[in-house]
Amino acid sequence: MANIMVVGSYVVDLMSRTPHMPKPGETVLGGPFQMGPGGKGSNQAVAAARQGANVTMVTKVGHDLFGDHAMENFTEESIDTTYVTRHTKEATGTAIITVDDQGENTIVVALGACGKITSTDVQGAEQRLEASDMVLVQLETSMDAIRTTIQLARKHNKPVILNPAPFQQIDDDLLQDIAYITPNETEASLLTGIEVVDESSARKAAKQLIERGVHAVVITLGKQGCFVYDGSDEGTLVKGFPVQAVDTTGAGDAFNGGLATFIAKGMKLDKAVIRANAVAAISVTKTGTAIAMPTMADVEEFLRNTK
């Protein structure tokens, strides 16, 4: 079984449907409302666990009702909570999400407790990190915690997948220790200064990231698929799966959790990306984030039916 450590956020998703996104000052009658577990770190952990990985989560939640729900959710998903701590002052993080009739979304995140993950918290999980096959991080927590995670992974020669979202600037000294980076078009553009809109511009951005030290680049291009590049050739555009999207929230998290699992299981990158695309495609056909993550059986059935 693949052993994956996820260092990142947990927030409660507070989601409402809306016929259209409100303009400044506008009130829109929407609904229904849905509450559920979320946060990029937690979503990716759930996605990995449902694809058969043995997942350890490093995060913080508050001493509140939402924090209780977080612990219950991790247990239900068979995610190891040894390194999930309860902050004594900060509340559990929240994400205010609106989803329109086209399935597009806007999100406002208040990190709360998970924004207070420290280097010490990560160092406390070093022994478990050493036993992991893959380390998965995002940018939805403190940069100190992210830096420490990457440094410990380097110390123990463990591959890191960095999902650079929500975007923060990354120092090149950290990029040199990243095995796989998975930006979307916007994040790739911000990372490189190259406007990424298609395969050609994605190739230029990926080449720059390789030159800066990243070992392999996977740029997600929405409906176009993913551009995969490791510096050995001109790269490959791996097409996605056409589906009727209901809610695109969490699609990137579904992709990253799946990708981490498939690579940790020994799958080659291009094959892992295809399966990760399937995980993401299934997730957008359902409402919600963590609750929309598919199981292994879901992915197998989906792939059989799309051949």
Short mmCIF file of C-alpha atoms in Angstrom, two decimals:
data_model
loop_
_atom_site.label_atom_id
_atom_site.label_comp_id
_atom_site.label_asym_id
_atom_site.label_seq_id
_atom_site.Cartn_x
_atom_site.Cartn_y
_atom_site.Cartn_z
CA MET A 1 0.00 0.00 0.00
CA ALA A 2 1.18 3.53 -0.77
CA ASN A 3 2.04 5.55 2.35
CA ILE A 4 1.37 9.25 1.89
CA MET A 5 1.87 12.16 4.26
CA VAL A 6 -0.22 15.27 3.61
CA VAL A 7 0.80 18.51 5.30
CA GLY A 8 -1.83 21.16 4.84
CA SER A 9 -5.15 22.74 5.64
CA TYR A 10 -8.45 21.65 7.04
CA VAL A 11 -11.40 24.03 6.75
CA VAL A 12 -15.14 23.58 6.86
CA ASP A 13 -16.79 24.20 3.50
CA LEU A 14 -19.91 26.37 3.71
CA MET A 15 -21.34 26.16 0.20
CA SER A 16 -24.40 27.67 -1.43
CA ARG A 17 -25.63 27.46 -4.99
CA THR A 18 -26.40 30.70 -6.82
CA PRO A 19 -28.04 31.34 -10.21
CA HIS A 20 -25.21 33.78 -10.95
CA MET A 21 -22.28 35.29 -9.08
CA PRO A 22 -23.38 38.41 -7.17
CA LYS A 23 -22.02 41.73 -8.33
CA PRO A 24 -20.56 44.06 -5.65
CA GLY A 25 -23.45 45.17 -3.44
CA GLU A 26 -25.87 42.63 -4.92
CA THR A 27 -27.84 40.09 -2.88
CA VAL A 28 -28.85 36.91 -4.70
CA LEU A 29 -31.42 34.36 -3.56
CA GLY A 30 -29.65 31.02 -3.83
CA GLY A 31 -29.54 27.58 -2.31
CA PRO A 32 -29.48 24.88 -1.35
CA PHE A 33 -26.83 25.28 1.36
CA GLN A 34 -24.38 22.49 2.15
CA MET A 35 -21.76 22.14 4.88
CA GLY A 36 -18.94 19.62 4.76
CA PRO A 37 -15.25 18.92 5.33
CA GLY A 38 -12.81 20.82 3.12
CA GLY A 39 -9.48 22.56 2.85
CA LYS A 40 -6.93 21.73 0.17
CA GLY A 41 -4.85 19.51 2.43
CA SER A 42 -7.80 17.60 3.81
CA ASN A 43 -9.45 17.24 0.39
CA GLN A 44 -6.27 15.81 -1.09
CA ALA A 45 -5.88 13.46 1.86
CA VAL A 46 -9.43 12.16 1.35
CA ALA A 47 -8.86 11.76 -2.40
CA ALA A 48 -5.69 9.74 -1.74
CA ALA A 49 -7.32 7.60 0.95
CA ARG A 50 -10.27 6.77 -1.31
CA GLN A 51 -7.80 5.63 -3.98
CA GLY A 52 -6.33 3.14 -1.53
CA ALA A 53 -3.44 5.06 0.05
CA ASN A 54 -2.49 4.85 3.72
CA VAL A 55 -2.68 8.56 4.57
CA THR A 56 -1.28 10.54 7.49
CA MET A 57 -2.54 14.10 7.91
CA VAL A 58 -0.59 16.93 9.53
CA THR A 59 -2.87 19.89 10.29
CA LYS A 60 -4.52 21.93 13.03
CA VAL A 61 -8.16 22.47 13.92
CA GLY A 62 -9.85 24.44 16.68
CA HIS A 63 -11.36 23.35 19.99
CA ASP A 64 -14.86 23.83 18.59
CA LEU A 65 -17.72 21.99 16.96
CA PHE A 66 -16.13 22.23 13.51
CA GLY A 67 -12.93 20.74 14.95
CA ASP A 68 -14.91 17.83 16.38
CA HIS A 69 -16.44 17.25 12.95
CA ALA A 70 -12.96 17.30 11.42
CA MET A 71 -11.70 14.54 13.70
CA GLU A 72 -14.80 12.47 13.02
CA ASN A 73 -14.37 12.92 9.27
CA PHE A 74 -10.72 11.88 9.30
CA THR A 75 -11.65 8.75 11.26
CA GLU A 76 -14.44 7.90 8.82
CA GLU A 77 -11.99 8.22 5.92
CA SER A 78 -9.38 6.04 7.70
CA ILE A 79 -6.89 8.93 7.77
CA ASP A 80 -4.28 8.81 10.54
CA THR A 81 -4.86 11.74 12.94
CA THR A 82 -1.78 11.23 15.14
CA TYR A 83 -0.44 14.59 13.95
CA VAL A 84 -3.72 16.52 13.81
CA THR A 85 -3.61 18.95 16.75
CA ARG A 86 -6.21 21.22 18.35
CA HIS A 87 -5.34 24.92 18.62
CA THR A 88 -6.31 26.44 21.95
CA LYS A 89 -7.19 29.92 20.62
CA GLU A 90 -7.80 29.81 16.86
CA ALA A 91 -11.10 28.54 15.47
CA THR A 92 -11.27 25.82 12.85
CA GLY A 93 -10.83 27.28 9.38
CA THR A 94 -13.78 27.97 7.08
CA ALA A 95 -14.30 28.37 3.34
CA ILE A 96 -17.25 30.39 2.04
CA ILE A 97 -18.09 28.92 -1.38
CA THR A 98 -20.58 29.98 -4.03
CA VAL A 99 -21.30 27.79 -7.06
CA ASP A 100 -23.27 29.11 -10.02
CA ASP A 101 -25.51 27.31 -12.50
CA GLN A 102 -22.56 26.72 -14.84
CA GLY A 103 -20.64 24.89 -12.09
CA GLU A 104 -18.10 27.69 -11.65
CA ASN A 105 -17.17 28.82 -8.15
CA THR A 106 -15.73 31.55 -5.97
CA ILE A 107 -14.14 30.79 -2.59
CA VAL A 108 -13.09 32.90 0.40
CA VAL A 109 -10.93 30.99 2.90
CA ALA A 110 -10.39 31.96 6.55
CA LEU A 111 -7.59 29.58 7.58
CA GLY A 112 -8.01 29.86 11.33
CA ALA A 113 -6.16 27.07 13.17
CA CYS A 114 -4.65 25.42 10.09
CA GLY A 115 -2.90 28.68 9.27
CA LYS A 116 -0.94 28.21 12.49
CA ILE A 117 0.82 24.97 11.59
CA THR A 118 4.44 25.45 12.67
CA SER A 119 7.82 24.01 11.80
CA THR A 120 7.74 22.29 15.19
CA ASP A 121 4.48 20.55 14.27
CA VAL A 122 6.05 19.19 11.10
CA GLN A 123 9.25 18.16 12.88
CA GLY A 124 7.14 16.18 15.32
CA ALA A 125 5.95 14.04 12.41
CA GLU A 126 9.45 13.41 11.02
CA GLN A 127 9.47 9.72 11.86
CA ARG A 128 6.22 9.17 9.97
CA LEU A 129 7.49 11.27 7.05
CA GLU A 130 10.57 9.03 6.87
CA ALA A 131 8.28 6.02 6.48
CA SER A 132 6.22 7.64 3.71
CA ASP A 133 6.44 6.93 -0.02
CA MET A 134 5.23 10.38 -1.01
CA VAL A 135 4.81 13.78 0.67
CA LEU A 136 2.04 16.07 -0.56
CA VAL A 137 1.92 19.79 0.25
CA GLN A 138 -0.02 22.86 -0.87
CA LEU A 139 0.30 26.57 -0.07
CA GLU A 140 -2.79 26.90 2.12
CA THR A 141 -0.80 27.12 5.36
CA SER A 142 2.32 28.82 6.73
CA MET A 143 5.40 28.96 4.53
CA ASP A 144 7.53 27.94 7.54
CA ALA A 145 5.66 24.65 7.76
CA ILE A 146 5.92 24.13 4.01
CA ARG A 147 9.64 24.83 3.99
CA THR A 148 10.28 22.47 6.90
CA THR A 149 8.26 19.72 5.20
CA ILE A 150 10.28 20.02 2.00
CA GLN A 151 13.57 20.12 3.90
CA LEU A 152 12.72 17.00 5.88
CA ALA A 153 11.66 15.22 2.70
CA ARG A 154 15.03 16.06 1.16
CA LYS A 155 16.81 14.81 4.31
CA HIS A 156 15.06 11.45 4.02
CA ASN A 157 15.10 11.32 0.20
CA LYS A 158 11.31 11.34 -0.11
CA PRO A 159 9.59 12.73 -3.22
CA VAL A 160 7.42 15.81 -2.78
CA ILE A 161 4.40 16.86 -4.81
CA LEU A 162 3.82 20.60 -4.46
CA ASN A 163 0.42 21.89 -5.46
CA PRO A 164 1.16 25.66 -5.52
CA ALA A 165 -2.32 26.76 -4.50
CA PRO A 166 -3.50 29.16 -3.33
CA PHE A 167 -0.60 30.94 -4.95
CA GLN A 168 2.36 32.17 -2.95
CA GLN A 169 5.81 32.93 -4.31
CA ILE A 170 8.20 29.96 -3.97
CA ASP A 171 11.94 30.40 -3.57
CA ASP A 172 14.06 28.56 -6.10
CA ASP A 173 15.97 26.80 -3.32
CA LEU A 174 12.71 25.03 -2.45
CA LEU A 175 11.81 24.29 -6.06
CA GLN A 176 15.05 22.32 -6.38
CA ASP A 177 13.70 19.80 -3.87
CA ILE A 178 10.32 19.34 -5.56
CA ALA A 179 9.83 16.10 -7.47
CA TYR A 180 6.49 17.15 -9.01
CA ILE A 181 4.82 20.56 -9.18
CA THR A 182 1.16 20.78 -10.24
CA PRO A 183 0.07 24.36 -10.99
CA ASN A 184 -3.02 25.28 -12.95
CA GLU A 185 -2.83 27.86 -15.75
CA THR A 186 -3.08 30.84 -13.40
CA GLU A 187 -0.52 29.51 -10.93
CA ALA A 188 1.90 28.54 -13.70
CA SER A 189 1.60 32.05 -15.12
CA LEU A 190 2.31 33.63 -11.73
CA LEU A 191 5.23 31.29 -11.06
CA THR A 192 6.94 31.96 -14.37
CA GLY A 193 5.70 35.29 -15.72
CA ILE A 194 4.56 33.44 -18.87
CA GLU A 195 0.86 33.67 -19.68
CA VAL A 196 -0.27 30.05 -19.86
CA VAL A 197 -3.30 29.53 -22.06
CA ASP A 198 -2.51 26.50 -24.24
CA GLU A 199 -0.05 23.67 -24.87
CA SER A 200 2.63 25.91 -26.37
CA SER A 201 2.68 28.41 -23.51
CA ALA A 202 2.46 25.57 -20.98
CA ARG A 203 5.58 24.04 -22.53
CA LYS A 204 7.47 27.32 -22.14
CA ALA A 205 6.42 27.66 -18.51
CA ALA A 206 7.24 24.03 -17.74
CA LYS A 207 10.70 24.36 -19.27
CA GLN A 208 11.39 27.38 -17.09
CA LEU A 209 10.34 25.49 -13.95
CA ILE A 210 12.61 22.59 -14.89
CA GLU A 211 15.48 25.02 -15.39
CA ARG A 212 14.80 26.38 -11.89
CA GLY A 213 15.20 22.93 -10.38
CA VAL A 214 11.85 21.14 -10.37
CA HIS A 215 12.18 17.51 -11.49
CA ALA A 216 8.80 17.19 -13.27
CA VAL A 217 5.95 19.58 -14.09
CA VAL A 218 2.25 18.85 -14.52
CA ILE A 219 0.25 21.93 -15.55
CA THR A 220 -3.49 21.43 -15.36
CA LEU A 221 -5.28 23.16 -18.22
CA GLY A 222 -8.92 22.59 -17.35
CA LYS A 223 -10.89 21.03 -20.19
CA GLN A 224 -7.73 20.85 -22.34
CA GLY A 225 -6.21 18.29 -19.98
CA CYS A 226 -2.71 18.39 -18.45
CA PHE A 227 0.67 19.27 -19.87
CA VAL A 228 3.32 16.88 -18.54
CA TYR A 229 7.02 17.67 -18.82
CA ASP A 230 10.13 16.24 -17.17
CA GLY A 231 12.81 17.74 -19.40
CA SER A 232 13.49 14.56 -21.35
CA ASP A 233 11.51 15.51 -24.47
CA GLU A 234 9.07 18.20 -25.58
CA GLY A 235 6.41 17.17 -23.11
CA THR A 236 2.97 15.60 -23.55
CA LEU A 237 -0.55 16.99 -23.47
CA VAL A 238 -2.63 14.39 -21.66
CA LYS A 239 -6.25 15.02 -22.54
CA GLY A 240 -8.91 15.07 -19.85
CA PHE A 241 -12.24 13.30 -19.79
CA PRO A 242 -15.30 15.23 -21.02
CA VAL A 243 -18.02 15.24 -18.35
CA GLN A 244 -20.97 17.41 -17.43
CA ALA A 245 -19.63 19.51 -14.56
CA VAL A 246 -21.96 20.19 -11.65
CA ASP A 247 -19.41 21.70 -9.25
CA THR A 248 -15.75 22.29 -10.11
CA THR A 249 -14.77 23.06 -6.51
CA GLY A 250 -12.06 20.64 -5.38
CA ALA A 251 -11.23 19.26 -8.81
CA GLY A 252 -7.57 20.17 -8.40
CA ASP A 253 -7.50 18.52 -4.99
CA ALA A 254 -9.02 15.35 -6.44
CA PHE A 255 -6.33 15.36 -9.12
CA ASN A 256 -3.45 15.86 -6.70
CA GLY A 257 -4.60 13.26 -4.20
CA GLY A 258 -5.01 10.76 -6.99
CA LEU A 259 -1.69 11.65 -8.61
CA ALA A 260 0.20 11.25 -5.33
CA THR A 261 -1.34 7.84 -4.79
CA PHE A 262 -0.73 6.50 -8.27
CA ILE A 263 2.90 7.63 -8.37
CA ALA A 264 3.49 6.23 -4.87
CA LYS A 265 2.09 2.92 -6.09
CA GLY A 266 4.82 2.84 -8.75
CA MET A 267 2.88 4.07 -11.78
CA LYS A 268 4.75 6.03 -14.45
CA LEU A 269 3.94 9.73 -14.54
CA ASP A 270 1.94 9.79 -17.79
CA LYS A 271 -0.21 6.85 -16.68
CA ALA A 272 -0.64 8.37 -13.22
CA VAL A 273 -1.83 11.63 -14.80
CA ILE A 274 -4.47 9.81 -16.86
CA ARG A 275 -5.91 8.17 -13.76
CA ALA A 276 -5.67 11.40 -11.77
CA ASN A 277 -7.64 13.10 -14.57
CA ALA A 278 -10.31 10.46 -14.08
CA VAL A 279 -10.45 11.13 -10.34
CA ALA A 280 -10.89 14.85 -11.02
CA ALA A 281 -13.47 14.29 -13.76
CA ILE A 282 -15.66 12.17 -11.51
CA SER A 283 -15.39 14.68 -8.66
CA VAL A 284 -16.87 17.55 -10.70
CA THR A 285 -20.00 15.55 -11.50
CA LYS A 286 -20.98 15.79 -7.82
CA THR A 287 -21.64 18.69 -5.47
CA GLY A 288 -19.11 19.38 -2.74
CA THR A 289 -15.39 18.84 -2.24
CA ALA A 290 -14.23 16.01 0.03
CA ILE A 291 -17.61 14.31 -0.18
CA ALA A 292 -17.33 14.31 -3.99
CA MET A 293 -14.03 12.41 -4.08
CA PRO A 294 -14.47 9.08 -5.91
CA THR A 295 -13.41 5.66 -4.67
CA MET A 296 -11.11 3.22 -6.44
CA ALA A 297 -14.16 1.32 -7.65
CA ASP A 298 -15.65 4.54 -9.07
CA VAL A 299 -12.47 5.22 -11.05
CA GLU A 300 -12.23 1.67 -12.38
CA GLU A 301 -15.84 1.76 -13.56
CA PHE A 302 -15.38 5.21 -15.11
CA LEU A 303 -12.28 4.11 -17.04
CA ARG A 304 -14.00 0.94 -18.28
CA ASN A 305 -16.96 2.96 -19.54
CA THR A 306 -14.81 5.58 -21.32
CA LYS A 307 -12.66 3.22 -23.37
#
